Coordinates of N, CA and C in Angstrom, one line a residue:
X338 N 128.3 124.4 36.5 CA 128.0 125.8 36.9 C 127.4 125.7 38.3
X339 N 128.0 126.6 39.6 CA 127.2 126.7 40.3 C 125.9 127.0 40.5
X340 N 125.3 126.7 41.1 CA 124.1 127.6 41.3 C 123.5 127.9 42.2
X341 N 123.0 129.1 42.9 CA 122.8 130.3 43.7 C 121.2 130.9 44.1
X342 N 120.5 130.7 44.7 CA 119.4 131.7 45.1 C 118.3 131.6 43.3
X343 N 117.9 132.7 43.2 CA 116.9 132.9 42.3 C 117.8 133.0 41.5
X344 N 117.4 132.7 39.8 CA 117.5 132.7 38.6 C 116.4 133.3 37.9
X345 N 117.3 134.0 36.7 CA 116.0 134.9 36.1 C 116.5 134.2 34.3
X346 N 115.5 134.4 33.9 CA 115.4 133.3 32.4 C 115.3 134.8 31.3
X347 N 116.0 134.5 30.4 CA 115.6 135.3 29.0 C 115.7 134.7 27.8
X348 N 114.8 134.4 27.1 CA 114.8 133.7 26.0 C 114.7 134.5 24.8
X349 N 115.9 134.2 24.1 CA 116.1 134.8 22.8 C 115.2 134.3 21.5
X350 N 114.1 134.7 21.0 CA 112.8 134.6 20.0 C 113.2 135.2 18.9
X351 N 114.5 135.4 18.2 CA 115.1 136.2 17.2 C 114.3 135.4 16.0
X352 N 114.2 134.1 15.8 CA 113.6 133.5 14.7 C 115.0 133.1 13.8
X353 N 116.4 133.8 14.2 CA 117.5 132.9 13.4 C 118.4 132.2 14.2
X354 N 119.0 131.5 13.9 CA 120.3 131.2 14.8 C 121.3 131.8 15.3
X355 N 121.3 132.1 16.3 CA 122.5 133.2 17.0 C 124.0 132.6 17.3
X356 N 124.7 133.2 16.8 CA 126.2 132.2 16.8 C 126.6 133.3 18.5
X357 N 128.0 132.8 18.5 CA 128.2 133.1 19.9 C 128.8 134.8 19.6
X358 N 128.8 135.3 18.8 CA 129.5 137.1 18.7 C 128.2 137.7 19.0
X359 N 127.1 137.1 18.2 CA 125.6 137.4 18.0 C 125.3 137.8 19.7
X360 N 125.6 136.4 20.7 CA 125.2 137.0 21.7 C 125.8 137.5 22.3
X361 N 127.4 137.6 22.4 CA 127.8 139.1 22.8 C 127.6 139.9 22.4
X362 N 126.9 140.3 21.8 CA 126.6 141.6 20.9 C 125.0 141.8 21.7
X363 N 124.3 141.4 21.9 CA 123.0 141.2 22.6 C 123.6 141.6 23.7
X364 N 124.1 140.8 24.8 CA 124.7 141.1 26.4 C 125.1 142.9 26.0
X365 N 126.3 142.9 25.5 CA 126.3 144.1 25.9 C 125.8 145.1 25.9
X366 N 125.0 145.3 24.7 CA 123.6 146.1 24.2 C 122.6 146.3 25.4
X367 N 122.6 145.2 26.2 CA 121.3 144.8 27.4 C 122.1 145.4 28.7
X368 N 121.2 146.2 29.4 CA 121.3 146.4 30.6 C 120.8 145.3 32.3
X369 N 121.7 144.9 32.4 CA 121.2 144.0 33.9 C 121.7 144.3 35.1
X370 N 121.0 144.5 36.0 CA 121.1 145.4 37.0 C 121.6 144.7 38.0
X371 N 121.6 143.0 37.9 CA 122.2 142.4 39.1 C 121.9 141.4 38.1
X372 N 123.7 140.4 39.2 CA 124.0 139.5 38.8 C 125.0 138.5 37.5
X373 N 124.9 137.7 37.7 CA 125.7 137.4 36.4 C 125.8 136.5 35.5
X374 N 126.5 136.8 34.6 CA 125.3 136.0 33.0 C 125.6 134.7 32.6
X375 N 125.4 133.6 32.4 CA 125.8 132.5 31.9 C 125.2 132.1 30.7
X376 N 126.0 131.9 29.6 CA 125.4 130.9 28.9 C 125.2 129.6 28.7
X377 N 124.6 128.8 28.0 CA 124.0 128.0 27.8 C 123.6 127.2 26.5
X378 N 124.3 126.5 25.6 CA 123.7 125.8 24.7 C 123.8 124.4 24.9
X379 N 122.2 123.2 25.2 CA 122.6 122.2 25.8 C 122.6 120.9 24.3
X380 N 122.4 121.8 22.9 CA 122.4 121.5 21.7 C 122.9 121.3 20.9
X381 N 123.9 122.6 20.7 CA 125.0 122.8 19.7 C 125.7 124.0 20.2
X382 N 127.0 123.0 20.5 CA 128.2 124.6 20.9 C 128.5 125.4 19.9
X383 N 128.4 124.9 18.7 CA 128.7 126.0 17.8 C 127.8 127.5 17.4
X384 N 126.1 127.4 17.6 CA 125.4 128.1 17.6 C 124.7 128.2 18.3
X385 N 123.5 129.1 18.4 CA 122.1 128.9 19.4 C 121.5 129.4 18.5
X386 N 120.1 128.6 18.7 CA 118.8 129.0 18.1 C 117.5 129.7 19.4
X387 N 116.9 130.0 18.3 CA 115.7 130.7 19.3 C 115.2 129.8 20.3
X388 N 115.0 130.5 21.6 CA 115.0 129.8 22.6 C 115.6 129.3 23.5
X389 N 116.9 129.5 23.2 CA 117.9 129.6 24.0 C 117.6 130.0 25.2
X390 N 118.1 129.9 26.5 CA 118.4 129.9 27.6 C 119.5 131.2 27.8
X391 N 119.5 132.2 29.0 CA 120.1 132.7 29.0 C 120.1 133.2 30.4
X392 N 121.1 132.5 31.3 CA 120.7 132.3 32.4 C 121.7 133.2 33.7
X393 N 121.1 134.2 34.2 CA 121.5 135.2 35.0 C 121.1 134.7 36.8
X394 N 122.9 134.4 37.3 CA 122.8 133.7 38.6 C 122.6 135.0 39.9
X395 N 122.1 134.5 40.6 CA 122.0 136.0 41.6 C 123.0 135.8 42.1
X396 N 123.7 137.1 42.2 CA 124.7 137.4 42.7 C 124.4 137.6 44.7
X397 N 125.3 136.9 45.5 CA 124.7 137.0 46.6 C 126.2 137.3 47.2
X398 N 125.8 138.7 48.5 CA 126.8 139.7 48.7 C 126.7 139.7 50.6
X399 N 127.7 139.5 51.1 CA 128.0 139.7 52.4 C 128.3 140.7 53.0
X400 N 127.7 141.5 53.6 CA 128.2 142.6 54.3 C 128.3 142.7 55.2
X401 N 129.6 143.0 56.3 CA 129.6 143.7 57.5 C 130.3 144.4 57.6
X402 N 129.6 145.6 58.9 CA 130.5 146.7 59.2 C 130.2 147.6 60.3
X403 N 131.2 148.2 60.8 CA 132.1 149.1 60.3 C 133.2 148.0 61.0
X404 N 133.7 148.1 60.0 CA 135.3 147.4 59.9 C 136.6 148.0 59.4
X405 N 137.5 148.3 60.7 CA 137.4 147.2 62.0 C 136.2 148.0 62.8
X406 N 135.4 146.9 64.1 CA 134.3 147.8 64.9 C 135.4 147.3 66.5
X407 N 134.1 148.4 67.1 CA 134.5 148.0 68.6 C 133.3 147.4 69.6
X408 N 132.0 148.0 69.3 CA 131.8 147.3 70.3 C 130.6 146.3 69.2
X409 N 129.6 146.9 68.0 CA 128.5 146.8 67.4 C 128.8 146.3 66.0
X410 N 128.7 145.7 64.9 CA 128.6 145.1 63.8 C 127.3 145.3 63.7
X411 N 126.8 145.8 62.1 CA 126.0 145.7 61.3 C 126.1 144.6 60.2
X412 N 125.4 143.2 59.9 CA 125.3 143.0 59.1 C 124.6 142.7 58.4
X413 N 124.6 141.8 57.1 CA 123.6 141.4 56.0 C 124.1 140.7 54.6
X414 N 123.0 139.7 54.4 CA 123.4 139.4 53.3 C 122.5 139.3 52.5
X415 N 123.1 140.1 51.2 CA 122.2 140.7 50.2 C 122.0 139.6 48.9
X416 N 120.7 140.2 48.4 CA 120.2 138.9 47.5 C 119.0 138.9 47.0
X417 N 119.1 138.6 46.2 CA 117.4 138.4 45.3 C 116.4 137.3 45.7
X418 N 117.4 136.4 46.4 CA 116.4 134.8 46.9 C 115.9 135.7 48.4
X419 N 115.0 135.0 48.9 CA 114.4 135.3 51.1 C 114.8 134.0 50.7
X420 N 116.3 134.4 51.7 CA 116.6 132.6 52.6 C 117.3 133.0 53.8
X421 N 117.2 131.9 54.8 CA 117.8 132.3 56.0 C 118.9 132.0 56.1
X422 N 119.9 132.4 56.6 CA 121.4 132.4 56.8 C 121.9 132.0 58.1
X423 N 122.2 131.0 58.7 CA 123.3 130.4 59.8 C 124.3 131.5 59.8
X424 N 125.3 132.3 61.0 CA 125.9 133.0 61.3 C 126.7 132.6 62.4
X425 N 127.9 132.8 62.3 CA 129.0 132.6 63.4 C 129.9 133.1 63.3
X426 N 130.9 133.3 64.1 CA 132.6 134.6 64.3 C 133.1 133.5 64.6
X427 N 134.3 133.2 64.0 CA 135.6 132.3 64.1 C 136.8 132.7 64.6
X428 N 137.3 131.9 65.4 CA 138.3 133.2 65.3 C 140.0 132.5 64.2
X429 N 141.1 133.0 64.1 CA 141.6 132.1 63.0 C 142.4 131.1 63.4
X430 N 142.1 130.4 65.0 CA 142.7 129.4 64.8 C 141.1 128.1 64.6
X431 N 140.5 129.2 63.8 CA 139.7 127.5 63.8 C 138.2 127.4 64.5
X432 N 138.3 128.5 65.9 CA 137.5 128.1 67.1 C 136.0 129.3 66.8
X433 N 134.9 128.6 67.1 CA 134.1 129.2 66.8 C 133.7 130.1 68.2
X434 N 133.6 131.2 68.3 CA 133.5 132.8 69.6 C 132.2 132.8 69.4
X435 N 131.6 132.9 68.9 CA 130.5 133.9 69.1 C 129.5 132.6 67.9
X436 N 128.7 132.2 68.4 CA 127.4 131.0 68.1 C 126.5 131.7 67.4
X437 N 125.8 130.8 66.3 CA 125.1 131.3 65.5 C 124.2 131.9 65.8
X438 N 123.2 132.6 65.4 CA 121.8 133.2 64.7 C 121.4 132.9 63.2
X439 N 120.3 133.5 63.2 CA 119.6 133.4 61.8 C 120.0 134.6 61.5
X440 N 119.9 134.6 60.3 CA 120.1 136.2 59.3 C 119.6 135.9 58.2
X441 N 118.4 137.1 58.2 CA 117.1 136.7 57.3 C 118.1 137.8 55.7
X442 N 117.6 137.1 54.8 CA 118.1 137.8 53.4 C 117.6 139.5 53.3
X443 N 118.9 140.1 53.0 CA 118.3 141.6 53.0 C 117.6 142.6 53.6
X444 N 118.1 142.0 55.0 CA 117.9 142.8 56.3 C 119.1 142.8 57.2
X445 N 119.0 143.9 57.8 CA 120.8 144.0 58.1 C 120.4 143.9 59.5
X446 N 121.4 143.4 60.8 CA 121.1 143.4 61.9 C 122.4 143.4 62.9
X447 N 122.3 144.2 63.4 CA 123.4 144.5 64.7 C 123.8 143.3 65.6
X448 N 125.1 143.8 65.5 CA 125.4 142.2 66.5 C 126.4 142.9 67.4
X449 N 125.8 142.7 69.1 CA 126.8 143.0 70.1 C 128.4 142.3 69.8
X450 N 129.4 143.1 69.7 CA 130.5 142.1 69.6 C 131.6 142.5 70.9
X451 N 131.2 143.0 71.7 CA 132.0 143.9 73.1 C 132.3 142.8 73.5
X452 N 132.3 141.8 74.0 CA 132.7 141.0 74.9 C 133.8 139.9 74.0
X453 N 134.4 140.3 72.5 CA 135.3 139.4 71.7 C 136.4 140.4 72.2
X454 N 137.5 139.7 72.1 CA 138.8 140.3 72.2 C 139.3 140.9 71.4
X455 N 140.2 142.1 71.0 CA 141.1 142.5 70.0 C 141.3 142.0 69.4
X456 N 141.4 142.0 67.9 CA 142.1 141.1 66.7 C 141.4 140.7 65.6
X457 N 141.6 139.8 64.9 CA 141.1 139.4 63.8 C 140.4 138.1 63.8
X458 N 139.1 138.3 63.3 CA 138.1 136.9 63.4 C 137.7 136.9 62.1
X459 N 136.5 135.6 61.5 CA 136.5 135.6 60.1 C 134.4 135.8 60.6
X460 N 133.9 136.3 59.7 CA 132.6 136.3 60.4 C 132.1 135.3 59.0
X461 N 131.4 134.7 59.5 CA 130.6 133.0 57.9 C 129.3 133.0 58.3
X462 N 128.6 133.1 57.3 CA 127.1 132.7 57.0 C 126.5 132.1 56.0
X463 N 126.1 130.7 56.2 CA 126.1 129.7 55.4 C 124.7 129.4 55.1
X464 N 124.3 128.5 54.2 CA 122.9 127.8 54.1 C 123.3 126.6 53.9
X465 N 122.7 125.6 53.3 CA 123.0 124.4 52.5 C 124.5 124.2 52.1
X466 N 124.5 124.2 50.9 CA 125.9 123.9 50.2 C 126.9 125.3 50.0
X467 N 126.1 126.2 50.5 CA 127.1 127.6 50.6 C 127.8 128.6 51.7
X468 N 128.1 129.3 51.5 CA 129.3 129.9 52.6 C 129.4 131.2 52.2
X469 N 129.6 132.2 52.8 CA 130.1 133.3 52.1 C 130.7 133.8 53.7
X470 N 132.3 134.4 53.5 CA 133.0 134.5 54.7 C 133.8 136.0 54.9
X471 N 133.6 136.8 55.7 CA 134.4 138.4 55.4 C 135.4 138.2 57.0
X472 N 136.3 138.8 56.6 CA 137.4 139.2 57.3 C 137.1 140.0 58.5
X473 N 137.1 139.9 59.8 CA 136.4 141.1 61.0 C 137.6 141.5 62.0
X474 N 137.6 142.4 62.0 CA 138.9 143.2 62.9 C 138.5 143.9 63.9
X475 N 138.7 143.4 65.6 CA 137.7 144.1 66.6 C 139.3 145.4 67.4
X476 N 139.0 146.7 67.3 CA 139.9 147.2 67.8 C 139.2 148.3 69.1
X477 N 139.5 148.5 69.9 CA 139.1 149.0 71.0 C 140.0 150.0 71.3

């Protein structure tokens, strides 16, 4: 299973053993407002008992816009962890245009992009072991 930014824990204290309908039947009953669900039995795959693990990965979201732009990008990457994000424009043969910045989590920030050429570039913002990459189209 990968794993992503913050994790939020819920432990099932039912007092019986919960087979796996049991906890679909729980999930969908439960409201979660972000993110997504993994289970977990490091025990027995055929059931779970109380205590179980139930483990919700943050979902982590890249935004930029207005796409396509002409001269200004707004972006951000959204998330439940504060981490800082590496940033750069590619363009698609490969070549990196436009040099990184930081991009703090969940604060969106304007990026002059006037002086890129027409066309399509990939915009990436990475940390450690991850990446997240959106498609950028500069038309004038």
């Amino acid at each position: 299973m990968r794993s992503c930014g913050a994790h939020f824990y819920l432990l099932i204290n039912s007092g019986k053993k919960l087979n796996p309908q049991d906890i679909i039947s729980l999930i969908q009953n439960t409201t979660i407002d972000y993110g997504t669900i993994n289970m977990m039995d490091s025990v027995n795959s055929r059931s779970m008992t109380d205590g179980t693990v139930i483990e919700v990965e943050d979902e982590v979201l890249l935004s930029v816009s207005p796409n396509p732009a002409s001269n200004q990008i707004s972006v951000g990457v959204v998330s439940q962890s504060e981490e800082n994000w590496n940033w750069k424009i590619i363009s698609l043969d490969g070549q990196s245009v436009f040099a990184s910045g930081i991009l703090a989590t969940n604060i969106y920030e304007t990026i002059d992009v006037s002086n890129l050429n027409n066309g399509v570039y990939l915009f990436s913002a990475n940390k450690e072991n991850y990446s997240l990459t959106k498609r950028l189209v500069i038309v004038r």
